[in-house]
Coordinates of C-alpha atoms and ligand atoms in Angstrom, one line a residue:
X102 CA 43.0 25.4 -20.4
X103 CA 41.4 28.3 -18.6
X104 CA 42.8 31.9 -18.3
X105 CA 43.6 31.4 -14.6
X106 CA 47.1 30.2 -13.7
X107 CA 47.8 26.5 -14.2
X108 CA 51.0 24.7 -12.9
X109 CA 52.4 21.6 -14.6
X110 CA 55.5 19.6 -13.8
X111 CA 56.6 19.5 -17.5
X112 CA 55.4 21.7 -20.3
X113 CA 56.2 20.4 -23.8
X114 CA 55.9 23.0 -26.6
X115 CA 55.2 21.2 -29.8
X116 CA 53.2 18.1 -30.4
X117 CA 55.1 16.6 -33.4
X118 CA 57.0 13.3 -33.0
X119 CA 59.6 14.8 -30.7
X120 CA 57.1 16.4 -28.3
X121 CA 54.8 13.4 -28.2
X122 CA 57.7 11.1 -27.6
X123 CA 58.8 13.1 -24.5
X124 CA 55.3 12.8 -23.1
X125 CA 55.2 9.1 -24.0
X126 CA 58.4 8.5 -22.1
X127 CA 57.0 10.4 -19.0
X128 CA 53.6 8.7 -18.9
X129 CA 52.6 6.8 -15.8
X130 CA 55.2 8.5 -13.6
X131 CA 52.9 10.7 -11.6
X132 CA 54.0 13.9 -13.3
X133 CA 51.6 16.5 -14.6
X134 CA 52.7 16.8 -18.2
X135 CA 51.0 19.0 -20.9
X136 CA 51.7 19.5 -24.6
X137 CA 51.0 22.9 -26.0
X138 CA 50.8 23.2 -29.8
X139 CA 49.7 26.1 -32.0
X140 CA 48.0 23.8 -34.4
X141 CA 44.7 21.9 -34.0
X142 CA 45.3 18.3 -34.8
X143 CA 45.2 16.6 -37.2
X144 CA 47.6 19.0 -38.8
X145 CA 49.8 18.6 -41.8
X146 CA 53.6 18.7 -41.9
X147 CA 55.8 19.1 -44.9
X148 CA 57.5 15.7 -45.1
X149 CA 58.0 12.6 -47.3
X150 CA 56.5 10.5 -44.5
X151 CA 59.0 7.7 -44.4
X152 CA 59.8 6.0 -41.1
X153 CA 62.2 3.1 -40.4
X154 CA 61.2 0.1 -38.2
X155 CA 63.5 1.5 -35.4
X156 CA 60.9 4.2 -34.9
X157 CA 58.1 1.7 -34.5
X158 CA 60.2 -0.4 -32.1
X159 CA 61.3 2.6 -29.9
X160 CA 57.7 3.8 -29.6
X161 CA 56.3 0.2 -29.1
X162 CA 53.9 0.8 -32.0
X163 CA 51.4 -1.9 -32.7
X164 CA 51.6 -1.6 -36.5
X165 CA 48.5 -3.7 -37.3
X166 CA 46.5 -1.6 -35.0
X167 CA 48.0 1.6 -36.5
X168 CA 47.2 0.4 -40.0
X169 CA 43.4 0.2 -39.3
X170 CA 42.0 3.2 -41.2
X171 CA 45.4 4.8 -41.8
X172 CA 48.1 4.6 -44.5
X173 CA 51.0 2.3 -43.6
X174 CA 52.8 1.5 -46.8
X175 CA 55.4 -1.3 -46.4
X176 CA 58.7 -0.7 -48.3
X177 CA 60.6 -3.6 -49.6
X178 CA 63.0 -2.0 -52.0
X179 CA 64.3 1.3 -53.6
X180 CA 65.3 2.6 -56.9
X181 CA 68.4 4.8 -56.4
X182 CA 70.6 6.7 -58.8
X183 CA 71.8 10.1 -60.1
X184 CA 69.3 12.3 -61.9
X185 CA 69.6 11.7 -65.6
X186 CA 71.3 8.3 -65.2
X187 CA 70.1 4.7 -64.9
X188 CA 68.9 3.9 -61.4
X189 CA 69.7 0.7 -59.5
X190 CA 67.0 -1.4 -58.0
X191 CA 67.7 -2.6 -54.4
X192 CA 65.4 -5.3 -53.0
X193 CA 65.0 -6.8 -49.6
X194 CA 63.3 -10.2 -49.1
X195 CA 62.9 -10.5 -45.3
X196 CA 59.9 -8.2 -44.8
X197 CA 59.5 -4.4 -44.8
X198 CA 62.7 -2.3 -44.2
X199 CA 60.7 0.9 -43.9
X200 CA 57.1 2.3 -44.0
X201 CA 55.3 5.1 -45.6
X202 CA 53.0 7.1 -43.3
X203 CA 51.0 10.3 -43.7
X204 CA 52.1 12.9 -41.2
X205 CA 48.6 14.2 -40.6
X206 CA 47.7 10.7 -39.3
X207 CA 50.9 9.6 -37.7
X208 CA 51.5 12.7 -35.6
X209 CA 47.9 12.8 -34.4
X210 CA 48.0 9.1 -33.5
X211 CA 51.2 9.5 -31.4
X212 CA 49.9 12.7 -29.7
X213 CA 46.5 11.3 -28.8
X214 CA 48.0 8.2 -27.1
X215 CA 51.0 9.9 -25.4
X216 CA 49.2 10.4 -22.0
X217 CA 49.7 14.1 -21.6
X218 CA 47.1 16.9 -21.3
X219 CA 46.8 18.4 -24.8
X220 CA 46.4 22.1 -25.2
X221 CA 46.0 22.4 -28.9
X222 CA 45.4 25.5 -31.1
X223 CA 47.4 27.6 -28.6
X224 CA 50.7 29.2 -29.5
X225 CA 53.6 29.9 -27.1
X226 CA 53.7 33.6 -27.3
X227 CA 55.8 34.6 -24.2
X228 CA 58.0 32.8 -21.7
X229 CA 59.9 34.3 -18.9
X230 CA 62.1 33.0 -16.1
X231 CA 60.9 33.7 -12.6
X232 CA 63.2 32.2 -10.0
X233 CA 63.5 28.5 -10.8
X234 CA 60.3 28.5 -12.8
X235 CA 59.1 29.5 -16.3
X236 CA 55.9 31.5 -16.7
X237 CA 54.4 30.9 -20.2
X238 CA 51.8 33.1 -21.8
X239 CA 51.3 34.7 -18.4
X240 CA 49.2 31.7 -17.2
X241 CA 51.2 28.5 -17.3
X242 CA 53.8 27.8 -14.6
X243 CA 56.4 25.1 -14.9
X244 CA 59.8 24.1 -13.6
X245 CA 60.7 22.4 -16.8
X246 CA 60.0 23.4 -20.4
X247 CA 60.8 21.2 -23.3
X248 CA 61.2 22.9 -26.7
X249 CA 59.8 20.6 -29.4
X250 CA 58.4 23.2 -31.7
X251 CA 60.4 22.1 -34.8
X252 CA 62.8 24.3 -36.7
X253 CA 61.3 27.6 -35.7
X254 CA 60.7 26.6 -32.1
X255 CA 60.1 29.6 -29.9
X256 CA 61.8 27.9 -26.9
X257 CA 65.0 27.5 -28.9
X258 CA 64.9 31.2 -29.8
X259 CA 64.7 32.1 -26.1
X260 CA 67.6 29.8 -25.3
X261 CA 69.7 31.7 -27.8
X262 CA 69.3 29.9 -31.1
X263 CA 69.6 32.3 -34.0
X264 CA 66.7 31.0 -36.1
X265 CA 67.1 31.7 -39.8
X266 CA 70.5 33.4 -39.3
X267 CA 74.0 31.9 -39.4
X268 CA 72.5 28.5 -39.8
X269 CA 73.2 26.2 -42.7
X270 CA 69.8 24.5 -43.4
X271 CA 68.4 21.9 -45.8
X272 CA 65.7 23.6 -47.9
X273 CA 63.1 21.3 -49.3
X274 CA 59.8 21.4 -51.2
X275 CA 57.3 18.7 -51.3
X276 CA 53.8 17.8 -52.5
X277 CA 51.5 15.0 -51.4
X278 CA 48.2 14.3 -53.2
X279 CA 45.7 11.6 -53.7
X280 CA 45.9 10.4 -57.3
X281 CA 42.9 10.0 -59.5
X282 CA 42.2 6.7 -61.2
X283 CA 43.7 8.0 -64.4
X284 CA 46.8 9.2 -62.5
X285 CA 47.2 5.9 -60.7
X286 CA 47.3 4.0 -64.0
X287 CA 49.8 6.5 -65.5
X288 CA 52.2 6.2 -62.4
X289 CA 55.0 3.8 -62.9
X290 CA 56.3 4.2 -59.3
X291 CA 55.6 1.0 -57.3
X292 CA 54.1 1.5 -53.8
X293 CA 56.7 -0.6 -52.0
X294 CA 59.7 0.9 -53.9
X295 CA 60.4 4.6 -53.3
X296 CA 62.7 6.2 -55.8
X297 CA 65.6 8.5 -54.9
X298 CA 67.6 10.5 -57.4
X299 CA 70.7 12.5 -56.4
X300 CA 71.3 16.0 -57.8
X301 CA 74.3 16.1 -60.2
X302 CA 76.2 18.5 -57.9
X303 CA 75.5 16.1 -54.9
X304 CA 74.0 18.9 -52.8
X305 CA 70.7 17.1 -52.4
X306 CA 68.2 14.6 -53.8
X307 CA 64.7 14.3 -55.1
X308 CA 62.3 11.5 -54.2
X309 CA 59.1 10.1 -55.6
X310 CA 57.2 7.9 -53.2
X311 CA 53.8 6.2 -53.6
X312 CA 51.8 5.3 -50.5
X313 CA 48.7 3.5 -51.6
X314 CA 46.8 5.9 -53.7
X315 CA 48.8 8.9 -52.4
X316 CA 51.9 10.2 -54.2
X317 CA 54.6 12.2 -52.4
X318 CA 57.2 14.1 -54.6
X319 CA 59.9 16.4 -53.3
X320 CA 63.4 17.6 -53.4
X321 CA 65.8 18.8 -50.6
X322 CA 69.1 20.6 -50.9
X323 CA 71.8 22.0 -48.6
X324 CA 71.5 25.1 -50.7
X325 CA 68.3 27.0 -51.3
X326 CA 69.5 28.9 -54.3
X327 CA 66.9 28.5 -57.1
X328 CA 65.3 25.6 -55.2
X329 CA 62.0 26.0 -57.2
X330 CA 63.9 25.5 -60.5
X331 CA 65.6 22.3 -59.2
X332 CA 62.1 21.0 -58.2
X333 CA 60.5 21.9 -61.5
X334 CA 63.4 20.3 -63.4
X335 CA 63.2 17.1 -61.3
X336 CA 59.4 16.9 -61.9
X337 CA 59.9 17.3 -65.6
X338 CA 62.6 14.6 -65.6
X339 CA 60.2 12.2 -63.8
X340 CA 57.6 12.8 -66.5
X341 CA 60.1 12.5 -69.4
X342 CA 61.4 9.2 -68.1
X343 CA 57.9 7.8 -67.7
X344 CA 57.8 7.6 -63.9
X345 CA 54.7 9.7 -63.8
X346 CA 52.8 10.0 -67.1
X347 CA 51.1 13.3 -66.1
X348 CA 52.0 16.8 -65.1
X349 CA 52.5 17.0 -61.3
X350 CA 50.5 19.7 -59.5
X351 CA 52.4 22.9 -58.8
X352 CA 51.3 23.5 -55.2
X353 CA 54.6 22.5 -53.6
X354 CA 55.1 23.4 -49.9
X355 CA 58.5 24.5 -48.6
X356 CA 60.2 24.0 -45.3
X357 CA 63.7 24.2 -43.9
X358 CA 65.5 22.3 -41.2
X359 CA 68.9 21.6 -39.7
X360 CA 71.1 18.5 -40.2
X361 CA 72.8 17.4 -37.0
X362 CA 76.4 18.0 -38.1
X363 CA 75.7 21.7 -38.8
X364 CA 73.5 22.4 -35.8
X365 CA 74.9 24.7 -33.2
X366 CA 71.8 25.1 -31.1
X367 CA 71.8 24.3 -27.4
X368 CA 70.4 21.0 -26.0
X369 CA 69.9 22.0 -22.4
X370 CA 69.7 25.1 -20.2
X371 CA 68.4 25.8 -16.7
X372 CA 64.9 24.4 -16.6
X373 CA 64.8 23.6 -20.3
X374 CA 65.6 21.0 -22.9
X375 CA 65.4 21.0 -26.7
X376 CA 64.4 17.9 -28.8
X377 CA 64.0 17.0 -32.4
X378 CA 64.2 19.7 -35.1
X379 CA 64.1 22.4 -32.4
X380 CA 67.8 21.6 -31.7
X381 CA 68.6 20.2 -35.1
X382 CA 69.2 16.5 -35.2
X383 CA 68.2 15.2 -38.6
X384 CA 70.7 12.6 -40.1
X385 CA 73.2 14.4 -42.4
X386 CA 73.1 12.1 -45.4
X387 CA 69.4 11.3 -45.7
X388 CA 67.7 14.2 -43.9
X389 CA 65.6 11.7 -42.0
X390 CA 64.4 13.6 -38.9
X391 CA 61.6 11.5 -37.4
X392 CA 63.8 8.9 -35.9
X393 CA 66.1 11.5 -34.2
X394 CA 63.0 13.4 -33.1
X395 CA 61.5 10.3 -31.5
X396 CA 64.8 9.1 -30.0
X397 CA 65.8 12.5 -28.6
X398 CA 62.3 12.8 -27.1
X399 CA 62.6 9.5 -25.3
X400 CA 66.1 10.3 -24.2
X401 CA 65.0 13.6 -22.8
X402 CA 62.2 11.9 -20.9
X403 CA 64.8 9.5 -19.3
X404 CA 67.0 12.5 -18.3
X405 CA 64.0 14.2 -16.7
X406 CA 63.0 11.1 -14.7
X407 CA 66.6 10.5 -13.6
X408 CA 67.0 14.2 -12.5
X409 CA 64.8 13.6 -9.4
X410 CA 63.3 17.1 -9.8
X411 CA 66.6 19.0 -10.0
X412 CA 66.5 20.8 -13.4
X413 CA 69.7 22.8 -13.3
X414 CA 71.7 23.2 -16.5
X415 CA 74.5 21.1 -14.9
X416 CA 72.1 18.3 -14.2
X417 CA 70.3 18.4 -17.5
X418 CA 73.5 18.5 -19.5
X419 CA 73.6 14.8 -19.1
X420 CA 71.1 14.8 -21.9
X421 CA 73.6 16.6 -24.2
X422 CA 76.1 13.8 -23.4
X423 CA 73.6 11.1 -24.3
X424 CA 72.7 12.8 -27.5
X425 CA 76.4 13.1 -28.5
X426 CA 76.8 9.4 -27.9
X427 CA 73.8 8.5 -29.9
X428 CA 74.1 11.0 -32.9
X429 CA 77.8 11.9 -32.8
X430 CA 79.4 15.1 -31.7
X431 CA 78.0 18.5 -32.8
X432 CA 80.2 21.1 -34.4
X433 CA 79.2 23.7 -31.8
X434 CA 82.3 25.8 -32.2
X435 CA 82.8 25.4 -35.9
X436 CA 82.0 28.5 -38.0
X437 CA 79.1 28.1 -40.3
X438 CA 80.2 27.9 -43.9
X439 CA 78.7 27.0 -47.2
X440 CA 78.5 23.2 -47.8
X441 CA 81.7 21.8 -49.2
X442 CA 81.6 21.7 -52.9
X443 CA 82.2 18.2 -54.1
X444 CA 84.3 18.9 -57.1
X445 CA 86.7 17.5 -59.6
X446 CA 87.9 14.0 -59.1
X447 CA 85.8 13.6 -55.9
X448 CA 82.6 14.4 -57.8
X449 CA 83.6 11.9 -60.6
X450 CA 84.3 9.3 -57.9
X451 CA 81.0 9.9 -56.2
X452 CA 79.1 9.7 -59.5
X453 CA 80.8 6.4 -60.3
X454 CA 80.0 5.1 -56.8
X455 CA 76.3 6.1 -57.1
X456 CA 76.1 4.2 -60.4
X457 CA 77.1 0.9 -58.7
X458 CA 74.6 -1.4 -57.1
X459 CA 77.0 -2.3 -54.3
X460 CA 77.5 1.3 -53.1
X461 CA 73.8 2.1 -53.5
X462 CA 72.8 -0.9 -51.4
X463 CA 75.4 -1.1 -48.7
X464 CA 76.3 2.6 -48.3
X465 CA 73.4 4.7 -49.5
X466 CA 70.4 2.6 -48.4
X467 CA 71.7 0.3 -45.6
X468 CA 73.9 2.9 -43.9
X469 CA 72.7 6.4 -44.8
X470 CA 69.0 5.8 -45.2
X471 CA 68.1 2.8 -43.1
X472 CA 70.8 3.1 -40.4
X473 CA 70.8 -0.7 -40.1
X474 CA 74.1 -0.5 -38.2
X475 CA 72.3 1.4 -35.4
X476 CA 69.8 -0.7 -33.4
X477 CA 66.6 0.8 -32.2
X478 CA 66.6 2.6 -28.9
X479 CA 65.6 0.0 -26.3
Ligands
FAD511 C1 60.3 18.1 -47.3 C2 60.7 17.3 -46.1 C3 60.6 15.9 -46.2 C4 61.0 15.2 -45.0 N1 60.9 13.8 -45.1 C5 61.2 13.1 -44.0 C6 61.0 11.6 -44.1 O1 60.5 11.1 -45.0 N2 61.4 10.9 -42.9 C7 61.9 11.5 -41.9 O2 62.2 10.8 -40.9 N3 62.1 12.9 -41.8 C8 61.7 13.7 -42.8 N4 61.8 15.0 -42.8 C9 62.2 15.6 -41.5 C10 61.1 15.6 -40.5 O3 59.9 16.1 -41.1 C11 61.4 16.4 -39.2 O4 62.7 16.1 -38.8 C12 60.4 16.0 -38.1 O5 59.1 16.5 -38.4 C13 60.9 16.7 -36.7 O6 59.9 16.5 -35.8 P1 59.6 17.5 -34.6 O7 58.6 16.9 -33.7 O8 61.0 17.9 -34.0 O9 59.1 18.8 -35.2 P2 57.7 19.1 -36.0 O10 57.2 17.8 -36.6 O11 57.9 20.2 -36.9 O12 56.7 19.5 -34.9 C14 56.8 20.8 -34.3 C15 55.4 21.2 -33.7 O13 55.6 22.4 -33.0 C16 54.5 23.2 -33.1 N5 54.8 24.6 -32.9 C17 55.7 25.4 -33.6 N6 55.7 26.6 -33.1 C18 54.9 26.6 -32.0 C19 54.5 27.7 -31.1 N7 55.0 28.9 -31.1 N8 53.7 27.3 -30.1 C20 53.2 26.0 -30.0 N9 53.5 25.1 -30.9 C21 54.4 25.4 -31.9 C22 54.1 23.0 -34.6 O14 52.7 23.3 -34.8 C23 54.3 21.4 -34.7 O15 53.2 20.7 -34.5 C24 61.4 15.8 -43.9 C25 61.5 17.2 -43.8 C26 61.1 18.0 -44.9 C27 61.1 19.5 -44.8

């Protein structure tokens, strides 16, 4: 992009799964669409990198083509339990129920094929309303801006989101590294069977997930108090129980994001929409955010196409209705409070449930993590 003024029909800020899905949904419609991202791709993203088949279907991904030269780890089962207790093994026989990907590969693949102009390595620094248009960084004009900049999206901030304040977030730390030959032979985690371990206070869970020769280990909680200690304890436990027979590297990366039931950010405004983590759509029980990012991106594209060039808040609010139908109502008016403490008999009951194979299979994995009851977006 040059420093002279450029006008586009739709400017998407952020080239993660949410932003590239908006562009993918708008391709071939005669609109000039551009994606602006502060990062040069491929870029990394703190994430376990687990996607459900619904993501591949909604994006019409050709998985055999994707797998050429990239990690695509089929998942056929899970080990699930409470930390410090025996885990249940859940297996599926009818083909993969999920896949492991590396975000540096996955996000770049989606972005390069999305059909939009890519303005990478450029941050959104300023945006101002001028009549019915936005002027971005003094040189880009657009009637519609889509905020897809993740949890700290600058468009969300301009639309009134109070980033980092009065928001109850999931705080997570994760590491992904390529194992050496010695580490591979000392790793008991099977590549097609990610392992999930819930924290004793039920405020989060840790995972250990092998994708080919790569190992991804992390822990997320709806409470960032002493997160590093929880992570260190989890890693030590994995070593003590023989899941990894070596000390894990200490270079964990942290990130925060919103779960949909706590998010109070707007979805639409005059000339603007928010998608993915920018508005806070991750599933509450699993923290899975790629599918909601992709689906909200595709639904935003549908709203844009059906708006026939009228981008008033009233018109764009149809997107908010569609999102509520897909992901459930948001607690926009509810005060932000600490997560409910699961205590006493409820905690005992939850612990018992999490020790049973039936609950782990039908509720934890099928419903909370795989969302098998919710078909892919057609
Ligand atoms: C530790 C951890 C593990 C997770 N594991 C999983 C998992 O296994 N499966 C799953 O489904 N979800 C997982 N999630 C959630 C998932 O990573 C997010 O929900 C998902 O990345 C949201 O996608 P997005 O496109 O909305 O945002 P992002 O992927 O964050 O993309 C936002 C983009 O905006 C760009 N950007 C930001 N600011 C600006 C700016 N000022 N100007 C221009 N560009 C900007 C960024 O560079 C980035 O490329 C995990 C999250 C964490 C923290």
